Amino acid sequence: MWDFISKYGLIALLVAFPLTYAIIDVAGGEGLSRIGNNLVAGLSNGAIWALIALGYTLVYGIIELINFAHGEVFMIGSFTAFALYSVLGLTLVTGPLGLVLGLLVVLVLSMLVSGSLNVMIERVAYRPLRGAPKLAPLITAVGVSFILQNVGILWFGSSQKGIPDLIRAQQELFNIGGVEVSRADVLAVVVTIPLVYLLTAFVNRSRLGKAMRATAQDPEAARLMGINVDTTISVTFLLGGLLAGAAGLIYALYQTNVWYFQGFTAGLIAFTAAVMGGIGNLRGAVLGGLIIGIIQQISDNRIGNEWTPAVVFAYLVLIMVFRPQGLIGEETREAG
Amino acid sequence: MSKLAELRNARWAPWMPAIIAVVAVALFPLFRPPLDATMSDVIQALAYVVMALGLNIVVGFAGLLDLGYVAFYAFGALAAGWFASDHFSKVNGGEGVHIGVSDFVQTAFPQGIHVSFLLIVIGAILVTALAGAVIGLPTLRLRGDYIAIVTLAFGEIISRFAANGDSVIIKGYALSNGRESISPIDQLNLPLVGEFDSATNLRFYFWTALALVLVVLFVNFRVRDSRLGRAWIALREDEVAAASMGVPLVRTKLTAYAIGATFGGIAGAFLGVYNNSVNANQFQFGISIFLLSMVILGGLGSIWGVVIGATLLSFVNTFLIPDVLDKGSFNDLLSNVGLDFTFGEVKFGVFGFILVLMMVLRPQGLLPERRRTAELTQGVGGDEAIVETRA
């Protein structure tokens, strides 16, 4: 009974937010194009949050740790991408072919940087605490997050840094009844879908993916079956980091600015997404990411972006308190 | 029995080092000029000690990781901002409300609400205790790490409201002045003692801060050794076992949140008055983590450890980083080897580093609680016990 109420209550709460503004628009004679634009921008933003949320959910699924530093791994991915622009000589005048090839190289490299950074964090800050009380690695995670933020400050300074708009992100590609779809929207979706597909295929079909699922269910039993638990956990962090790196590049192209603090906000938004979908659940993380993207976009556009964190946090608190297993349900040890 | 042995066995003997330290600290301002920089560093440190001791109750005693403690600092400081300034300028028909303040304040600041410092502190205690319980309420059903995130979310929501408070207008008054601070705040004003001006003499601020620390320390020791304190520790060690031994979970957890929160309120009210302004921009997540590093550095649950941790880190913040590392020869040395940065820019990174280092190398802290040491070395209590019973 409670399960039913909380699930549909949450859905109602989520739908209510865009619906209210749609009604206000229609009542005010504005038509549906504004809310439509909000939805499009929200979905493409949500694709970025989904990629980050997958990293949270993968790690939580396997070692039940909120990898608080994950947002900063994403931020470092953005920074790496921007730094590579000038290394590869990508500028506003680069031709289309050079741009596509160059950005592919940037994508691969920033994914690798974020991925190996995430593996390194696990090795240094979480593995030594594997047997310790559960809150110990969470505290080091917070510490690592602050260290990385300050690495960001040393790298590009403490204010927002505008970066070249390589793909002319806001240029309209097509327009459906007043709803504009820009290049950045398409890019976000085009990069995200194959990555999510590859990830789910890896987790569901490959040998290592099977090892990951086994470790998530019961690390002791997995070890007894000959699975190298340490390697499996490292692979999980690697995957999460790779996706965060990709999100970093998309964010840099989309927002055309980078900031040391972007990871903190993004991290909490993405964590909310992961919890919303049901932490430990890959499909849930993607769904949660898209939903929270819409909410964040509408809040930015209608309420004002200085209030967006408060709106997202309010949803986070409501979900954690009344529906901690999320929309789809968690696939963690304790639920199983 | 010799005189010396008698002294050693006296009931108060274990307290001797503490008493000597307190007396030494209390006498310190007399040997310094009235506007001494070190004295202001110590005042800041004492305020942080109060807050860290409050956080220690929640995190150290009850084992509930609170990442949003800055909210209570905000409540305390805003209490000072609201009730000791011209903020509510039109109240009482522009005549203002003055309770227990000096004639000087009454004539110099005719508008707004001006209330004696003691009353502000009492008000801050009531408000933060309530806020602590309200924030604690939704976390009751949650697991440890979820508690951390929910408290963090609450802390951020409250600091958002404070920072954007200039656009939250209720009955013609803004919630806060946002990035423009609420200023000036009335000077420290105590019944029977009088009013002190921080622009000319810091000594009385120093002694007031010390008195607050002593009160808070006393409360800490008495509560820790009481039935309630033992219930907290039982809860921290094993929630299920504690509940089955008859510890009322809801009440015990909520009192931990409430009592822990009040210390943040006290320190916030004091700092608001001492800084003479309340800038809503300062209530950042970083402060919560700064306080958490103090508790971890000193030793979770160890009262003296937390006092030492808070003092050390506060001095790192107000003295070591700005006056030693970023000045003179050390900074020259850094720039000579091509490192062109100041530690002031990255100080939260430094605190983060301390967190990681302590958790990995010395999780029990510099001055560990005796019970915690036993846990870590002999594997008594903690999460392992739960895992074993489940398996």
PDB file of N, CA, C and O in Angstrom, chain A residues 184-211:
ATOM      1  N   ALA A 184      23.583  21.740 -29.639  1.00  0.00           N
ATOM      2  CA  ALA A 184      24.040  21.160 -28.367  1.00  0.00           C
ATOM      3  C   ALA A 184      23.073  20.081 -27.891  1.00  0.00           C
ATOM      4  O   ALA A 184      23.500  19.045 -27.362  1.00  0.00           O
ATOM      5  N   ASP A 185      21.760  20.320 -28.099  1.00  0.00           N
ATOM      6  CA  ASP A 185      20.782  19.319 -27.677  1.00  0.00           C
ATOM      7  C   ASP A 185      21.027  17.999 -28.402  1.00  0.00           C
ATOM      8  O   ASP A 185      21.046  16.927 -27.790  1.00  0.00           O
ATOM      9  N   VAL A 186      21.239  18.113 -29.707  1.00  0.00           N
ATOM     10  CA  VAL A 186      21.457  16.901 -30.497  1.00  0.00           C
ATOM     11  C   VAL A 186      22.749  16.217 -30.070  1.00  0.00           C
ATOM     12  O   VAL A 186      22.802  15.006 -29.875  1.00  0.00           O
ATOM     13  N   LEU A 187      23.799  17.045 -29.883  1.00  0.00           N
ATOM     14  CA  LEU A 187      25.092  16.477 -29.494  1.00  0.00           C
ATOM     15  C   LEU A 187      24.966  15.678 -28.204  1.00  0.00           C
ATOM     16  O   LEU A 187      25.441  14.537 -28.108  1.00  0.00           O
ATOM     17  N   ALA A 188      24.307  16.270 -27.209  1.00  0.00           N
ATOM     18  CA  ALA A 188      24.202  15.602 -25.913  1.00  0.00           C
ATOM     19  C   ALA A 188      23.548  14.237 -26.062  1.00  0.00           C
ATOM     20  O   ALA A 188      24.023  13.236 -25.517  1.00  0.00           O
ATOM     21  N   VAL A 189      22.490  14.193 -26.859  1.00  0.00           N
ATOM     22  CA  VAL A 189      21.776  12.926 -27.015  1.00  0.00           C
ATOM     23  C   VAL A 189      22.594  11.937 -27.848  1.00  0.00           C
ATOM     24  O   VAL A 189      22.690  10.753 -27.520  1.00  0.00           O
ATOM     25  N   VAL A 190      23.240  12.463 -28.912  1.00  0.00           N
ATOM     26  CA  VAL A 190      23.989  11.587 -29.808  1.00  0.00           C
ATOM     27  C   VAL A 190      25.187  10.941 -29.106  1.00  0.00           C
ATOM     28  O   VAL A 190      25.552   9.803 -29.393  1.00  0.00           O
ATOM     29  N   VAL A 191      25.812  11.647 -28.193  1.00  0.00           N
ATOM     30  CA  VAL A 191      26.936  11.051 -27.471  1.00  0.00           C
ATOM     31  C   VAL A 191      26.436  10.127 -26.364  1.00  0.00           C
ATOM     32  O   VAL A 191      27.009   9.065 -26.120  1.00  0.00           O
ATOM     33  N   THR A 192      25.352  10.529 -25.716  1.00  0.00           N
ATOM     34  CA  THR A 192      24.918   9.782 -24.537  1.00  0.00           C
ATOM     35  C   THR A 192      24.348   8.408 -24.890  1.00  0.00           C
ATOM     36  O   THR A 192      24.689   7.410 -24.245  1.00  0.00           O
ATOM     37  N   ILE A 193      23.505   8.352 -25.914  1.00  0.00           N
ATOM     38  CA  ILE A 193      22.819   7.080 -26.186  1.00  0.00           C
ATOM     39  C   ILE A 193      23.789   5.929 -26.447  1.00  0.00           C
ATOM     40  O   ILE A 193      23.690   4.880 -25.798  1.00  0.00           O
ATOM     41  N   PRO A 194      24.773   6.080 -27.369  1.00  0.00           N
ATOM     42  CA  PRO A 194      25.683   4.943 -27.561  1.00  0.00           C
ATOM     43  C   PRO A 194      26.463   4.578 -26.302  1.00  0.00           C
ATOM     44  O   PRO A 194      26.683   3.398 -26.036  1.00  0.00           O
ATOM     45  N   LEU A 195      26.865   5.610 -25.513  1.00  0.00           N
ATOM     46  CA  LEU A 195      27.635   5.304 -24.298  1.00  0.00           C
ATOM     47  C   LEU A 195      26.797   4.486 -23.322  1.00  0.00           C
ATOM     48  O   LEU A 195      27.273   3.509 -22.751  1.00  0.00           O
ATOM     49  N   VAL A 196      25.556   4.903 -23.133  1.00  0.00           N
ATOM     50  CA  VAL A 196      24.690   4.173 -22.206  1.00  0.00           C
ATOM     51  C   VAL A 196      24.453   2.759 -22.731  1.00  0.00           C
ATOM     52  O   VAL A 196      24.488   1.774 -21.981  1.00  0.00           O
ATOM     53  N   TYR A 197      24.288   2.652 -24.069  1.00  0.00           N
ATOM     54  CA  TYR A 197      24.075   1.323 -24.648  1.00  0.00           C
ATOM     55  C   TYR A 197      25.297   0.443 -24.412  1.00  0.00           C
ATOM     56  O   TYR A 197      25.179  -0.709 -23.973  1.00  0.00           O
ATOM     57  N   LEU A 198      26.491   0.997 -24.693  1.00  0.00           N
ATOM     58  CA  LEU A 198      27.712   0.227 -24.482  1.00  0.00           C
ATOM     59  C   LEU A 198      27.845  -0.206 -23.028  1.00  0.00           C
ATOM     60  O   LEU A 198      28.209  -1.345 -22.735  1.00  0.00           O
ATOM     61  N   LEU A 199      27.539   0.714 -22.129  1.00  0.00           N
ATOM     62  CA  LEU A 199      27.692   0.394 -20.708  1.00  0.00           C
ATOM     63  C   LEU A 199      26.759  -0.749 -20.300  1.00  0.00           C
ATOM     64  O   LEU A 199      27.191  -1.718 -19.675  1.00  0.00           O
ATOM     65  N   THR A 200      25.485  -0.633 -20.689  1.00  0.00           N
ATOM     66  CA  THR A 200      24.550  -1.688 -20.274  1.00  0.00           C
ATOM     67  C   THR A 200      24.943  -3.017 -20.917  1.00  0.00           C
ATOM     68  O   THR A 200      24.868  -4.068 -20.278  1.00  0.00           O
ATOM     69  N   ALA A 201      25.399  -2.951 -22.185  1.00  0.00           N
ATOM     70  CA  ALA A 201      25.826  -4.186 -22.832  1.00  0.00           C
ATOM     71  C   ALA A 201      27.003  -4.790 -22.082  1.00  0.00           C
ATOM     72  O   ALA A 201      27.052  -6.000 -21.839  1.00  0.00           O
ATOM     73  N   PHE A 202      27.943  -3.920 -21.683  1.00  0.00           N
ATOM     74  CA  PHE A 202      29.114  -4.420 -20.963  1.00  0.00           C
ATOM     75  C   PHE A 202      28.706  -5.083 -19.659  1.00  0.00           C
ATOM     76  O   PHE A 202      29.137  -6.186 -19.331  1.00  0.00           O
ATOM     77  N   VAL A 203      27.858  -4.389 -18.893  1.00  0.00           N
ATOM     78  CA  VAL A 203      27.480  -4.917 -17.586  1.00  0.00           C
ATOM     79  C   VAL A 203      26.663  -6.202 -17.739  1.00  0.00           C
ATOM     80  O   VAL A 203      26.810  -7.145 -16.966  1.00  0.00           O
ATOM     81  N   ASN A 204      25.810  -6.259 -18.771  1.00  0.00           N
ATOM     82  CA  ASN A 204      24.921  -7.414 -18.890  1.00  0.00           C
ATOM     83  C   ASN A 204      25.545  -8.602 -19.607  1.00  0.00           C
ATOM     84  O   ASN A 204      25.184  -9.741 -19.336  1.00  0.00           O
ATOM     85  N   ARG A 205      26.486  -8.357 -20.546  1.00  0.00           N
ATOM     86  CA  ARG A 205      26.939  -9.455 -21.395  1.00  0.00           C
ATOM     87  C   ARG A 205      28.371  -9.903 -21.121  1.00  0.00           C
ATOM     88  O   ARG A 205      28.671 -11.071 -21.236  1.00  0.00           O
ATOM     89  N   SER A 206      29.261  -8.936 -20.790  1.00  0.00           N
ATOM     90  CA  SER A 206      30.670  -9.335 -20.725  1.00  0.00           C
ATOM     91  C   SER A 206      30.944 -10.115 -19.442  1.00  0.00           C
ATOM     92  O   SER A 206      30.162 -10.120 -18.493  1.00  0.00           O
ATOM     93  N   ARG A 207      32.100 -10.786 -19.447  1.00  0.00           N
ATOM     94  CA  ARG A 207      32.528 -11.552 -18.282  1.00  0.00           C
ATOM     95  C   ARG A 207      32.747 -10.651 -17.073  1.00  0.00           C
ATOM     96  O   ARG A 207      32.315 -10.946 -15.964  1.00  0.00           O
ATOM     97  N   LEU A 208      33.434  -9.507 -17.341  1.00  0.00           N
ATOM     98  CA  LEU A 208      33.702  -8.573 -16.243  1.00  0.00           C
ATOM     99  C   LEU A 208      32.398  -7.983 -15.694  1.00  0.00           C
ATOM    100  O   LEU A 208      32.259  -7.757 -14.493  1.00  0.00           O
ATOM    101  N   GLY A 209      31.457  -7.761 -16.601  1.00  0.00           N
ATOM    102  CA  GLY A 209      30.166  -7.232 -16.168  1.00  0.00           C
ATOM    103  C   GLY A 209      29.468  -8.220 -15.246  1.00  0.00           C
ATOM    104  O   GLY A 209      28.864  -7.848 -14.232  1.00  0.00           O
ATOM    105  N   LYS A 210      29.578  -9.491 -15.603  1.00  0.00           N
ATOM    106  CA  LYS A 210      28.995 -10.538 -14.766  1.00  0.00           C
ATOM    107  C   LYS A 210      29.668 -10.523 -13.387  1.00  0.00           C
ATOM    108  O   LYS A 210      28.997 -10.619 -12.357  1.00  0.00           O
ATOM    109  N   ALA A 211      31.009 -10.364 -13.406  1.00  0.00           N
ATOM    110  CA  ALA A 211      31.745 -10.298 -12.141  1.00  0.00           C
ATOM    111  C   ALA A 211      31.265  -9.106 -11.321  1.00  0.00           C
ATOM    112  O   ALA A 211      31.128  -9.190 -10.090  1.00  0.00           O
TER     113      ALA A 211
END
